[in-house]
GROMACS .gro file of C-alpha atoms in nm:
model
  502
    1MET     CA    1  -5.917   1.422  -0.513
    2ASN     CA    2  -5.821   1.032  -0.356
    3PRO     CA    3  -5.788   1.034   0.035
    4GLU     CA    4  -5.553   0.822   0.058
    5THR     CA    5  -5.299   1.081  -0.137
    6THR     CA    6  -5.421   1.338   0.016
    7THR     CA    7  -5.083   1.545   0.199
    8PRO     CA    8  -5.186   1.641   0.523
    9ASP     CA    9  -5.161   1.994   0.663
   10ILE     CA   10  -4.909   2.045   0.908
   11ASN     CA   11  -4.903   2.314   1.209
   12ILE     CA   12  -4.515   2.430   1.162
   13SER     CA   13  -4.515   2.589   1.528
   14LYS     CA   14  -4.711   2.336   1.688
   15THR     CA   15  -4.423   2.105   1.493
   16LEU     CA   16  -4.139   2.335   1.604
   17ASP     CA   17  -4.336   2.366   1.952
   18ILE     CA   18  -4.284   1.970   2.012
   19SER     CA   19  -3.929   1.972   1.901
   20ASN     CA   20  -3.828   2.245   2.174
   21LEU     CA   21  -4.001   2.040   2.400
   22PHE     CA   22  -3.775   1.734   2.275
   23GLU     CA   23  -3.475   1.885   2.326
   24LYS     CA   24  -3.565   2.026   2.678
   25LYS     CA   25  -3.662   1.685   2.809
   26TYR     CA   26  -3.435   1.450   2.671
   27ASN     CA   27  -3.146   1.750   2.608
   28THR     CA   28  -3.021   1.665   2.284
   29GLN     CA   29  -2.695   1.885   2.288
   30ASN     CA   30  -2.590   1.682   2.535
   31ILE     CA   31  -2.650   1.277   2.392
   32LEU     CA   32  -2.501   1.483   2.057
   33ASP     CA   33  -2.181   1.535   2.225
   34GLU     CA   34  -2.177   1.232   2.440
   35LEU     CA   35  -2.170   1.062   2.122
   36CYS     CA   36  -1.937   1.321   1.961
   37ALA     CA   37  -1.672   1.178   2.266
   38VAL     CA   38  -1.747   0.814   2.170
   39SER     CA   39  -1.762   0.809   1.800
   40PHE     CA   40  -1.429   0.980   1.611
   41PRO     CA   41  -1.655   1.008   1.292
   42HIS     CA   42  -1.950   1.154   1.495
   43PHE     CA   43  -1.718   1.398   1.628
   44CYS     CA   44  -1.522   1.476   1.272
   45LYS     CA   45  -1.841   1.508   1.115
   46ASN     CA   46  -1.998   1.725   1.356
   47ILE     CA   47  -1.768   1.960   1.523
   48LEU     CA   48  -1.481   1.968   1.292
   49GLY     CA   49  -1.690   1.948   0.999
   50ILE     CA   50  -1.451   1.683   0.809
   51LYS     CA   51  -1.533   1.390   0.627
   52VAL     CA   52  -1.404   1.030   0.747
   53SER     CA   53  -1.385   0.725   0.519
   54LYS     CA   54  -1.396   0.342   0.689
   55LYS     CA   55  -1.032   0.315   0.652
   56HIS     CA   56  -0.972   0.638   0.865
   57GLU     CA   57  -1.232   0.503   1.158
   58GLU     CA   58  -1.080   0.137   1.063
   59ALA     CA   59  -0.712   0.302   1.118
   60ILE     CA   60  -0.882   0.484   1.445
   61ASP     CA   61  -1.008   0.211   1.635
   62LEU     CA   62  -0.636   0.023   1.599
   63ILE     CA   63  -0.463   0.328   1.784
   64ILE     CA   64  -0.747   0.396   2.033
   65GLN     CA   65  -0.739   0.005   2.148
   66SER     CA   66  -0.369  -0.007   2.146
   67LEU     CA   67  -0.381   0.341   2.383
   68GLU     CA   68  -0.684   0.147   2.652
   69SER     CA   69  -0.486  -0.106   2.659
   70PRO     CA   70  -0.278  -0.245   2.956
   71PRO     CA   71   0.037  -0.125   2.933
   72GLU     CA   72   0.157  -0.531   2.824
   73LYS     CA   73  -0.071  -0.508   2.552
   74LYS     CA   74  -0.009  -0.195   2.402
   75GLU     CA   75   0.108  -0.180   2.050
   76SER     CA   76   0.236   0.079   1.829
   77LEU     CA   77   0.164   0.088   1.457
   78GLY     CA   78   0.336   0.193   1.160
   79ILE     CA   79   0.081   0.271   0.919
   80GLN     CA   80   0.112   0.352   0.515
   81PHE     CA   81  -0.092   0.602   0.383
   82SER     CA   82  -0.155   0.686   0.067
   83ARG     CA   83  -0.079   1.026  -0.061
   84GLY     CA   84  -0.385   1.324  -0.056
   85HIS     CA   85  -0.609   1.104   0.164
   86GLY     CA   86  -0.661   1.363   0.466
   87LYS     CA   87  -0.344   1.154   0.717
   88THR     CA   88  -0.228   1.424   0.881
   89THR     CA   89  -0.599   1.634   0.886
   90ILE     CA   90  -0.732   1.280   1.063
   91PHE     CA   91  -0.407   1.179   1.261
   92SER     CA   92  -0.221   1.498   1.329
   93VAL     CA   93  -0.486   1.743   1.354
   94ALA     CA   94  -0.839   1.499   1.424
   95LEU     CA   95  -0.733   1.274   1.614
   96SER     CA   96  -0.493   1.475   1.871
   97LEU     CA   97  -0.811   1.753   1.911
   98TRP     CA   98  -1.089   1.449   1.974
   99LEU     CA   99  -0.852   1.272   2.240
  100CYS     CA  100  -0.858   1.650   2.433
  101TRP     CA  101  -1.230   1.681   2.391
  102LYS     CA  102  -1.304   1.350   2.544
  103THR     CA  103  -1.066   1.273   2.758
  104PRO     CA  104  -1.192   1.423   3.108
  105ALA     CA  105  -0.924   1.646   3.333
  106ASP     CA  106  -0.839   1.421   3.595
  107LYS     CA  107  -0.662   1.223   3.335
  108PRO     CA  108  -0.407   1.460   3.158
  109LEU     CA  109  -0.340   1.333   2.827
  110ALA     CA  110   0.052   1.424   2.707
  111ILE     CA  111   0.080   1.406   2.298
  112SER     CA  112   0.368   1.457   2.046
  113LEU     CA  113   0.321   1.514   1.668
  114ARG     CA  114   0.604   1.496   1.489
  115SER     CA  115   0.725   1.546   1.100
  116HIS     CA  116   1.009   1.568   0.871
  117SER     CA  117   1.063   1.999   0.935
  118GLN     CA  118   0.993   2.257   1.137
  119SER     CA  119   0.799   2.479   0.972
  120PHE     CA  120   0.566   2.172   0.890
  121SER     CA  121   0.552   2.078   1.273
  122THR     CA  122   0.439   2.481   1.281
  123SER     CA  123   0.165   2.432   0.986
  124ILE     CA  124   0.007   2.129   1.255
  125ASN     CA  125  -0.016   2.359   1.517
  126ARG     CA  126  -0.148   2.682   1.421
  127LYS     CA  127  -0.401   2.429   1.283
  128LEU     CA  128  -0.499   2.314   1.588
  129LYS     CA  129  -0.503   2.656   1.757
  130ASP     CA  130  -0.729   2.747   1.474
  131TYR     CA  131  -0.946   2.493   1.580
  132ILE     CA  132  -0.986   2.554   1.927
  133GLU     CA  133  -0.969   2.899   1.858
  134PHE     CA  134  -1.268   2.965   1.626
  135ASN     CA  135  -1.486   2.657   1.699
  136PRO     CA  136  -1.699   2.731   1.938
  137LYS     CA  137  -1.768   2.371   2.076
  138LEU     CA  138  -1.387   2.334   2.118
  139LYS     CA  139  -1.283   2.646   2.269
  140GLU     CA  140  -1.606   2.644   2.549
  141ARG     CA  141  -1.389   2.273   2.609
  142LEU     CA  142  -1.060   2.305   2.481
  143LEU     CA  143  -0.918   2.711   2.538
  144PRO     CA  144  -0.733   2.857   2.775
  145THR     CA  145  -0.802   3.168   2.962
  146ASP     CA  146  -0.484   3.299   2.937
  147PHE     CA  147  -0.443   3.147   2.616
  148LYS     CA  148  -0.164   3.420   2.534
  149SER     CA  149   0.072   3.342   2.764
  150ASN     CA  150   0.383   3.071   2.744
  151SER     CA  151   0.034   2.766   2.769
  152TRP     CA  152  -0.022   2.900   2.389
  153SER     CA  153   0.336   2.859   2.129
  154ALA     CA  154   0.436   2.860   1.828
  155ASP     CA  155   0.511   2.426   1.940
  156TYR     CA  156   0.276   2.399   2.262
  157ILE     CA  157  -0.022   2.402   2.325
  158ARG     CA  158  -0.163   2.310   2.710
  159THR     CA  159  -0.525   2.285   2.643
  160LYS     CA  160  -0.817   2.389   2.947
  161ASN     CA  161  -0.889   2.057   3.081
  162GLY     CA  162  -0.509   1.965   3.149
  163HIS     CA  163  -0.379   1.849   2.796
  164ASP     CA  164  -0.059   1.895   2.613
  165ILE     CA  165  -0.015   1.899   2.239
  166PHE     CA  166   0.381   1.925   2.148
  167SER     CA  167   0.471   2.015   1.732
  168LEU     CA  168   0.810   1.911   1.690
  169PRO     CA  169   1.044   1.878   1.450
  170PHE     CA  170   1.110   1.444   1.369
  171ARG     CA  171   1.479   1.498   1.512
  172GLN     CA  172   1.445   1.728   1.816
  173ARG     CA  173   1.432   1.594   2.152
  174GLY     CA  174   1.142   1.625   2.363
  175ASN     CA  175   0.890   1.531   2.673
  176HIS     CA  176   0.760   1.181   2.742
  177VAL     CA  177   0.412   1.138   2.621
  178ASP     CA  178   0.138   0.936   2.634
  179LEU     CA  179   0.089   0.922   2.229
  180SER     CA  180   0.359   1.004   1.971
  181ILE     CA  181   0.287   1.068   1.631
  182CYS     CA  182   0.457   1.053   1.374
  183ASP     CA  183   0.350   1.188   1.040
  184ASP     CA  184   0.531   1.174   0.696
  185ILE     CA  185   0.920   1.229   0.918
  186GLN     CA  186   1.078   1.086   0.569
  187THR     CA  187   1.122   1.317   0.230
  188ASP     CA  188   1.137   1.214  -0.120
  189GLU     CA  189   1.514   1.310  -0.096
  190ASP     CA  190   1.561   1.082   0.169
  191ALA     CA  191   1.451   0.794  -0.083
  192PHE     CA  192   1.812   0.811  -0.278
  193SER     CA  193   2.061   0.817   0.031
  194THR     CA  194   2.092   0.479   0.222
  195LEU     CA  195   2.291   0.754   0.445
  196SER     CA  196   1.937   0.963   0.501
  197LEU     CA  197   1.764   0.610   0.542
  198SER     CA  198   1.978   0.512   0.841
  199ARG     CA  199   2.019   0.864   1.031
  200ILE     CA  200   1.562   0.852   0.990
  201LYS     CA  201   1.630   0.548   1.155
  202GLU     CA  202   1.889   0.586   1.364
  203ALA     CA  203   1.663   0.984   1.489
  204PHE     CA  204   1.381   0.728   1.577
  205TRP     CA  205   1.487   0.480   1.764
  206GLY     CA  206   1.738   0.649   1.963
  207THR     CA  207   1.529   1.008   2.001
  208VAL     CA  208   1.150   0.945   1.955
  209TYR     CA  209   1.157   0.606   2.082
  210PRO     CA  210   1.208   0.697   2.419
  211THR     CA  211   0.959   0.908   2.461
  212THR     CA  212   0.661   0.671   2.560
  213GLN     CA  213   0.908   0.459   2.765
  214SER     CA  214   0.731   0.630   3.117
  215LYS     CA  215   0.400   0.652   3.045
  216LYS     CA  216   0.417   0.325   2.873
  217GLY     CA  217   0.272   0.509   2.601
  218ILE     CA  218   0.263   0.418   2.216
  219HIS     CA  219   0.348   0.546   1.845
  220VAL     CA  220   0.193   0.584   1.589
  221VAL     CA  221   0.447   0.632   1.245
  222VAL     CA  222   0.154   0.733   0.979
  223GLY     CA  223   0.346   0.828   0.602
  224THR     CA  224   0.448   0.725   0.240
  225PRO     CA  225   0.669   0.527   0.196
  226ILE     CA  226   0.972   0.647   0.029
  227ALA     CA  227   1.169   0.334  -0.044
  228PHE     CA  228   1.103  -0.049   0.017
  229ASN     CA  229   1.434  -0.065   0.312
  230ASP     CA  230   1.279   0.278   0.476
  231ILE     CA  231   1.145   0.299   0.883
  232PHE     CA  232   0.845   0.123   0.744
  233TYR     CA  233   1.024  -0.198   0.625
  234ASP     CA  234   1.194  -0.201   0.980
  235LEU     CA  235   0.896  -0.123   1.167
  236SER     CA  236   0.670  -0.416   0.988
  237LYS     CA  237   0.992  -0.670   1.104
  238ASN     CA  238   0.986  -0.505   1.449
  239LYS     CA  239   0.755  -0.733   1.721
  240GLY     CA  240   0.659  -0.435   1.935
  241PHE     CA  241   0.455  -0.239   1.619
  242HIS     CA  242   0.174  -0.386   1.395
  243SER     CA  243   0.201  -0.243   1.036
  244ILE     CA  244  -0.040  -0.157   0.822
  245LYS     CA  245  -0.101  -0.056   0.462
  246TYR     CA  246  -0.393   0.166   0.265
  247PRO     CA  247  -0.383   0.167  -0.064
  248ALA     CA  248  -0.528   0.431  -0.244
  249VAL     CA  249  -0.716   0.144  -0.474
  250LYS     CA  250  -0.726  -0.224  -0.478
  251ILE     CA  251  -0.630  -0.345  -0.859
  252ASP     CA  252  -0.766  -0.717  -0.901
  253LYS     CA  253  -0.570  -1.015  -1.115
  254ASP     CA  254  -0.720  -0.860  -1.424
  255GLY     CA  255  -0.627  -0.510  -1.367
  256LYS     CA  256  -0.933  -0.317  -1.254
  257PHE     CA  257  -0.990  -0.088  -0.939
  258TYR     CA  258  -1.191  -0.160  -0.637
  259ASP     CA  259  -1.207  -0.084  -0.246
  260PRO     CA  260  -1.110   0.275  -0.250
  261LEU     CA  261  -0.980   0.448   0.038
  262PHE     CA  262  -1.157   0.731   0.025
  263PRO     CA  263  -1.483   0.679  -0.166
  264GLU     CA  264  -1.584   1.059   0.010
  265LEU     CA  265  -1.365   1.233  -0.188
  266PHE     CA  266  -1.215   0.974  -0.524
  267SER     CA  267  -1.383   0.783  -0.760
  268LEU     CA  268  -1.291   0.494  -0.948
  269GLU     CA  269  -1.313   0.723  -1.269
  270GLN     CA  270  -1.087   0.932  -1.100
  271TYR     CA  271  -0.826   0.717  -0.986
  272TYR     CA  272  -0.780   0.546  -1.337
  273HIS     CA  273  -0.782   0.932  -1.420
  274ILE     CA  274  -0.464   0.970  -1.213
  275ARG     CA  275  -0.277   0.655  -1.320
  276ASN     CA  276  -0.280   0.795  -1.663
  277THR     CA  277  -0.166   1.091  -1.566
  278ILE     CA  278   0.132   1.078  -1.357
  279PRO     CA  279   0.455   0.863  -1.380
  280SER     CA  280   0.470   0.526  -1.308
  281TRP     CA  281   0.651   0.492  -1.019
  282ALA     CA  282   0.490   0.773  -0.861
  283TRP     CA  283   0.177   0.530  -0.903
  284GLN     CA  284   0.300   0.283  -0.736
  285ARG     CA  285   0.470   0.461  -0.460
  286GLU     CA  286   0.212   0.746  -0.357
  287TYR     CA  287  -0.068   0.567  -0.454
  288LEU     CA  288  -0.048   0.208  -0.411
  289LEU     CA  289   0.205   0.217  -0.190
  290ASN     CA  290   0.500   0.032  -0.362
  291PRO     CA  291   0.796   0.227  -0.349
  292ILE     CA  292   0.991   0.144  -0.658
  293GLY     CA  293   1.408   0.243  -0.616
  294GLY     CA  294   1.601   0.390  -0.899
  295GLU     CA  295   1.913   0.201  -0.829
  296ILE     CA  296   1.817  -0.116  -0.762
  297ALA     CA  297   1.469  -0.203  -0.952
  298LEU     CA  298   1.577  -0.395  -1.230
  299PHE     CA  299   1.283  -0.338  -1.472
  300GLY     CA  300   1.214   0.053  -1.390
  301GLU     CA  301   0.880   0.231  -1.582
  302ASP     CA  302   1.100   0.343  -1.908
  303LEU     CA  303   1.209  -0.020  -1.973
  304VAL     CA  304   0.911  -0.141  -1.949
  305LYS     CA  305   0.675   0.160  -2.133
  306SER     CA  306   0.905   0.048  -2.426
  307CYS     CA  307   0.796  -0.319  -2.390
  308ILE     CA  308   0.453  -0.231  -2.416
  309TYR     CA  309   0.205  -0.324  -2.715
  310GLU     CA  310  -0.178  -0.156  -2.755
  311ASP     CA  311  -0.415  -0.425  -2.772
  312ASP     CA  312  -0.488  -0.347  -3.108
  313GLU     CA  313  -0.133  -0.330  -3.236
  314GLU     CA  314  -0.150  -0.496  -3.548
  315ALA     CA  315   0.094  -0.845  -3.557
  316ASP     CA  316   0.230  -0.749  -3.876
  317ILE     CA  317   0.402  -1.108  -3.976
  318PRO     CA  318   0.441  -1.193  -4.362
  319GLU     CA  319   0.222  -1.474  -4.473
  320ASP     CA  320   0.582  -1.647  -4.607
  321ILE     CA  321   0.666  -1.739  -4.164
  322LYS     CA  322   0.338  -1.806  -4.005
  323GLU     CA  323   0.334  -2.166  -4.063
  324TYR     CA  324   0.684  -2.144  -3.808
  325ARG     CA  325   0.476  -2.025  -3.516
  326GLU     CA  326   0.550  -2.167  -3.152
  327VAL     CA  327   0.402  -2.127  -2.832
  328PHE     CA  328   0.533  -2.160  -2.569
  329LEU     CA  329   0.423  -2.168  -2.142
  330GLY     CA  330   0.589  -2.050  -1.833
  331CYS     CA  331   0.425  -2.190  -1.497
  332ASP     CA  332   0.557  -2.066  -1.139
  333ILE     CA  333   0.348  -2.244  -0.914
  334ALA     CA  334   0.192  -2.244  -0.557
  335VAL     CA  335   0.043  -2.529  -0.403
  336SER     CA  336  -0.239  -2.428  -0.141
  337GLU     CA  337  -0.631  -2.421  -0.117
  338ARG     CA  338  -0.609  -2.188   0.120
  339GLU     CA  339  -0.770  -1.839   0.127
  340GLY     CA  340  -0.418  -1.612   0.169
  341SER     CA  341  -0.210  -1.846  -0.060
  342ASP     CA  342   0.024  -1.769  -0.324
  343TYR     CA  343  -0.088  -1.731  -0.660
  344SER     CA  344   0.049  -2.019  -0.934
  345CYS     CA  345   0.082  -1.799  -1.295
  346PHE     CA  346   0.111  -1.913  -1.599
  347ILE     CA  347   0.206  -1.691  -1.889
  348ILE     CA  348   0.228  -1.795  -2.321
  349LEU     CA  349   0.467  -1.654  -2.510
  350GLU     CA  350   0.382  -1.624  -2.918
  351LYS     CA  351   0.740  -1.635  -3.076
  352TYR     CA  352   0.796  -1.587  -3.473
  353PRO     CA  353   1.126  -1.618  -3.671
  354ASP     CA  354   1.335  -1.273  -3.621
  355LYS     CA  355   1.059  -1.104  -3.401
  356PRO     CA  356   1.024  -1.022  -3.061
  357LEU     CA  357   0.838  -1.281  -2.812
  358LYS     CA  358   0.483  -1.184  -2.752
  359MET     CA  359   0.279  -1.249  -2.429
  360ILE     CA  360  -0.040  -1.350  -2.538
  361GLY     CA  361  -0.201  -1.474  -2.236
  362LYS     CA  362  -0.195  -1.491  -1.847
  363TRP     CA  363  -0.359  -1.700  -1.624
  364TYR     CA  364  -0.334  -1.586  -1.269
  365GLU     CA  365  -0.478  -1.756  -0.950
  366LYS     CA  366  -0.491  -1.857  -0.601
  367GLY     CA  367  -0.566  -2.188  -0.363
  368ILE     CA  368  -0.578  -2.410  -0.667
  369THR     CA  369  -0.498  -2.790  -0.617
  370THR     CA  370  -0.220  -2.962  -0.837
  371ASP     CA  371  -0.473  -3.213  -1.002
  372GLU     CA  372  -0.648  -2.817  -1.155
  373GLN     CA  373  -0.334  -2.678  -1.248
  374ILE     CA  374  -0.249  -2.977  -1.435
  375GLU     CA  375  -0.597  -2.977  -1.562
  376LYS     CA  376  -0.543  -2.602  -1.687
  377ILE     CA  377  -0.231  -2.655  -1.845
  378LYS     CA  378  -0.374  -2.907  -2.039
  379GLU     CA  379  -0.682  -2.734  -2.158
  380LEU     CA  380  -0.436  -2.442  -2.266
  381ASN     CA  381  -0.226  -2.687  -2.401
  382ARG     CA  382  -0.545  -2.809  -2.667
  383ILE     CA  383  -0.588  -2.493  -2.788
  384ASN     CA  384  -0.225  -2.374  -2.791
  385SER     CA  385   0.021  -2.666  -2.892
  386PHE     CA  386   0.305  -2.551  -2.718
  387SER     CA  387   0.642  -2.639  -2.859
  388ARG     CA  388   0.816  -2.612  -2.467
  389ILE     CA  389   0.632  -2.560  -2.118
  390VAL     CA  390   0.829  -2.509  -1.858
  391ILE     CA  391   0.706  -2.624  -1.505
  392GLU     CA  392   0.939  -2.460  -1.119
  393GLN     CA  393   1.039  -2.727  -0.974
  394LYS     CA  394   1.064  -2.647  -0.575
  395GLY     CA  395   1.011  -2.766  -0.295
  396ILE     CA  396   0.610  -2.837  -0.264
  397SER     CA  397   0.574  -2.738  -0.670
  398TRP     CA  398   0.829  -3.053  -0.710
  399PRO     CA  399   0.554  -3.325  -0.683
  400MET     CA  400   0.336  -3.188  -0.958
  401ALA     CA  401   0.644  -3.122  -1.200
  402GLN     CA  402   0.712  -3.462  -1.210
  403LYS     CA  403   0.389  -3.556  -1.229
  404ALA     CA  404   0.298  -3.315  -1.507
  405ALA     CA  405   0.641  -3.423  -1.685
  406GLU     CA  406   0.490  -3.830  -1.682
  407ASP     CA  407   0.146  -3.672  -1.830
  408PRO     CA  408   0.085  -3.916  -2.145
  409GLU     CA  409  -0.098  -3.547  -2.316
  410ILE     CA  410   0.112  -3.273  -2.224
  411GLY     CA  411   0.441  -3.483  -2.111
  412TYR     CA  412   0.637  -3.461  -2.425
  413ALA     CA  413   0.632  -3.062  -2.391
  414VAL     CA  414   0.716  -3.045  -1.981
  415GLU     CA  415   1.048  -2.994  -1.896
  416ARG     CA  416   1.098  -2.887  -1.512
  417PHE     CA  417   1.359  -2.627  -1.410
  418ASP     CA  418   1.471  -2.584  -1.038
  419THR     CA  419   1.476  -2.213  -0.945
  420ASN     CA  420   1.754  -2.221  -0.763
  421GLN     CA  421   1.975  -1.875  -0.677
  422LYS     CA  422   2.229  -1.962  -0.994
  423ASN     CA  423   1.887  -2.006  -1.183
  424LYS     CA  424   1.730  -1.771  -1.118
  425GLU     CA  425   1.990  -1.506  -1.165
  426LYS     CA  426   2.029  -1.660  -1.552
  427ILE     CA  427   1.649  -1.644  -1.581
  428VAL     CA  428   1.574  -1.304  -1.485
  429GLY     CA  429   1.924  -1.155  -1.609
  430THR     CA  430   1.770  -1.299  -1.956
  431LEU     CA  431   1.394  -1.110  -1.888
  432GLU     CA  432   1.624  -0.816  -1.861
  433LEU     CA  433   1.837  -0.848  -2.167
  434LEU     CA  434   1.497  -0.916  -2.389
  435MET     CA  435   1.337  -0.635  -2.251
  436ARG     CA  436   1.600  -0.406  -2.336
  437SER     CA  437   1.731  -0.511  -2.700
  438LYS     CA  438   1.311  -0.498  -2.739
  439MET     CA  439   1.314  -0.818  -2.839
  440LEU     CA  440   0.985  -0.882  -2.547
  441LYS     CA  441   0.638  -0.722  -2.625
  442ILE     CA  442   0.371  -0.759  -2.381
  443PRO     CA  443   0.033  -0.587  -2.317
  444TYR     CA  444  -0.097  -0.317  -2.068
  445ASP     CA  445  -0.159  -0.519  -1.752
  446ASP     CA  446  -0.160  -0.320  -1.399
  447SER     CA  447  -0.076  -0.618  -1.212
  448LEU     CA  448   0.179  -0.752  -1.401
  449ILE     CA  449   0.352  -0.384  -1.461
  450SER     CA  450   0.382  -0.296  -1.020
  451GLU     CA  451   0.514  -0.670  -1.019
  452LEU     CA  452   0.772  -0.557  -1.255
  453GLN     CA  453   0.831  -0.237  -1.155
  454THR     CA  454   0.874  -0.353  -0.795
  455PHE     CA  455   1.083  -0.648  -0.864
  456GLY     CA  456   1.447  -0.545  -0.816
  457LYS     CA  457   1.845  -0.694  -0.683
  458ILE     CA  458   1.857  -0.662  -0.342
  459GLU     CA  459   2.049  -0.752  -0.014
  460ARG     CA  460   1.925  -1.060   0.213
  461ASN     CA  461   2.170  -1.139   0.499
  462GLY     CA  462   2.431  -1.024   0.348
  463LYS     CA  463   2.358  -1.190  -0.007
  464GLN     CA  464   2.279  -1.048  -0.341
  465THR     CA  465   1.957  -1.212  -0.401
  466PHE     CA  466   1.652  -1.138  -0.701
  467GLU     CA  467   1.290  -1.084  -0.569
  468ALA     CA  468   1.019  -0.844  -0.516
  469MET     CA  469   1.068  -0.559  -0.326
  470ALA     CA  470   0.696  -0.510  -0.215
  471GLY     CA  471   0.403  -0.796  -0.289
  472HIS     CA  472   0.471  -1.131  -0.551
  473ASP     CA  473   0.679  -1.173  -0.830
  474ASP     CA  474   0.475  -1.442  -0.935
  475GLN     CA  475   0.418  -1.309  -1.280
  476VAL     CA  476   0.747  -1.193  -1.331
  477ILE     CA  477   0.877  -1.558  -1.246
  478ALA     CA  478   0.659  -1.685  -1.503
  479LEU     CA  479   0.742  -1.441  -1.771
  480CYS     CA  480   1.119  -1.536  -1.688
  481LEU     CA  481   1.055  -1.890  -1.734
  482ALA     CA  482   0.798  -1.865  -2.087
  483CYS     CA  483   1.121  -1.638  -2.181
  484TYR     CA  484   1.352  -1.976  -2.130
  485ALA     CA  485   1.057  -2.215  -2.285
  486ALA     CA  486   1.110  -1.981  -2.600
  487GLY     CA  487   1.482  -2.105  -2.589
  488VAL     CA  488   1.584  -1.758  -2.462
  489TRP     CA  489   1.903  -1.809  -2.251
  490THR     CA  490   2.178  -1.572  -2.060
  491ASP     CA  491   2.510  -1.708  -1.904
  492VAL     CA  492   2.525  -1.617  -1.597
  493GLU     CA  493   2.875  -1.403  -1.656
  494ASN     CA  494   2.631  -1.189  -1.819
  495VAL     CA  495   2.360  -1.122  -1.510
  496ASP     CA  496   2.610  -0.904  -1.318
  497SER     CA  497   2.732  -0.634  -1.579
  498THR     CA  498   2.335  -0.641  -1.722
  499ILE     CA  499   2.203  -0.545  -1.336
  500GLU     CA  500   2.558  -0.285  -1.298
  501ALA     CA  501   2.352  -0.103  -1.637
  502VAL     CA  502   2.064  -0.076  -1.530
   0.00000   0.00000   0.00000
């Protein structure tokens, strides 16, 4: 036998003796406790026995940083978190237990946990009690000797080391606290009532918000958005709150999924399965955090679905009209080389006599210079021989539109289009009319569908306007411009009736 591959004999009893000596000398249990006191993931794994994702850890770090900051630097948080990804377990239960477990008795904490109903608040309280009563590590430090007394009720826990946890329904007045956690204070039913949304906001600012002021504490509002103008929208506009979104998965410009929220629980394949199983509006709202208001969204799920063609669908174009094929280009322009800039989008439509318009191509990039975009248009024109090219001419895109119109190679086909509010109403109304009359076909494209379904007519500063209710609208506008390039137009008088019919 080759001595280099021989497995040495192991004296098991000797190994155990060494292990015991190591534990005695270094007190590894104390080391583990100290590690759990400074690391939320270690606490969850080694004491609670639950999994934590990197995104959970990131959000908890933000909360702790703010909680431990000087009063003048404290910042409350509005955290939008995908449904079914451990939101309540991590933010209401685990975080509260960790703070009470690691914070010394001479620095007593008061924490309130609020949710949309009494029953849900009670269930959170019950989970906390079960952990404290039956987990040896928690029991040793947190379970009071008189836990059957008033310090251990259906909505209140006083821990052995002097910390308080209150579990309350959202609208109930409560004690002053260091940390207020509002967990899913909105319900699905609230999304359909402007009055309900207003009452939630009134309750938050009037009942909940004052509870942290005397202790100079912070608020954490965590949940899944239910409408584009819900409490999370208000918090995103408030300078005292830091707003952050954690969708279940991110989607690149080609519709591919990446960067899952909780890879320890969900694979990318599972997300694709969920997306293909549930309604599009549910996927957008519950998983991508793009709430779609059925009463104001212009391009609803059924409408968009009716316009989608399959990749292998035959064109079914008679030979005698193929020679009349025309191709058109619509260009929504963003001029910036910065990393965080908006996207430029070019959409290509194909047209045959008496046939629906068909989207056959898309170019979608950001951080591209004016000259590079013009070269891309010229490249696409050499392939498609566009009959008409319509380029948005507004603000910083004005010089590019002018330059393209004067270019000797493509200038013959270029038309500049001013996307002022009146013109925008016309082209958006035209797009909706084309889709409703089954005169436009689009491919299955996740990013385009997402933009369509989060685009609507909303009120800004007392005025009605068309824009994205969440995310970008570059692809929607490019598609509108391509339809206009194809010669389809709606009188502005018809737009309002079109909207009202949605």
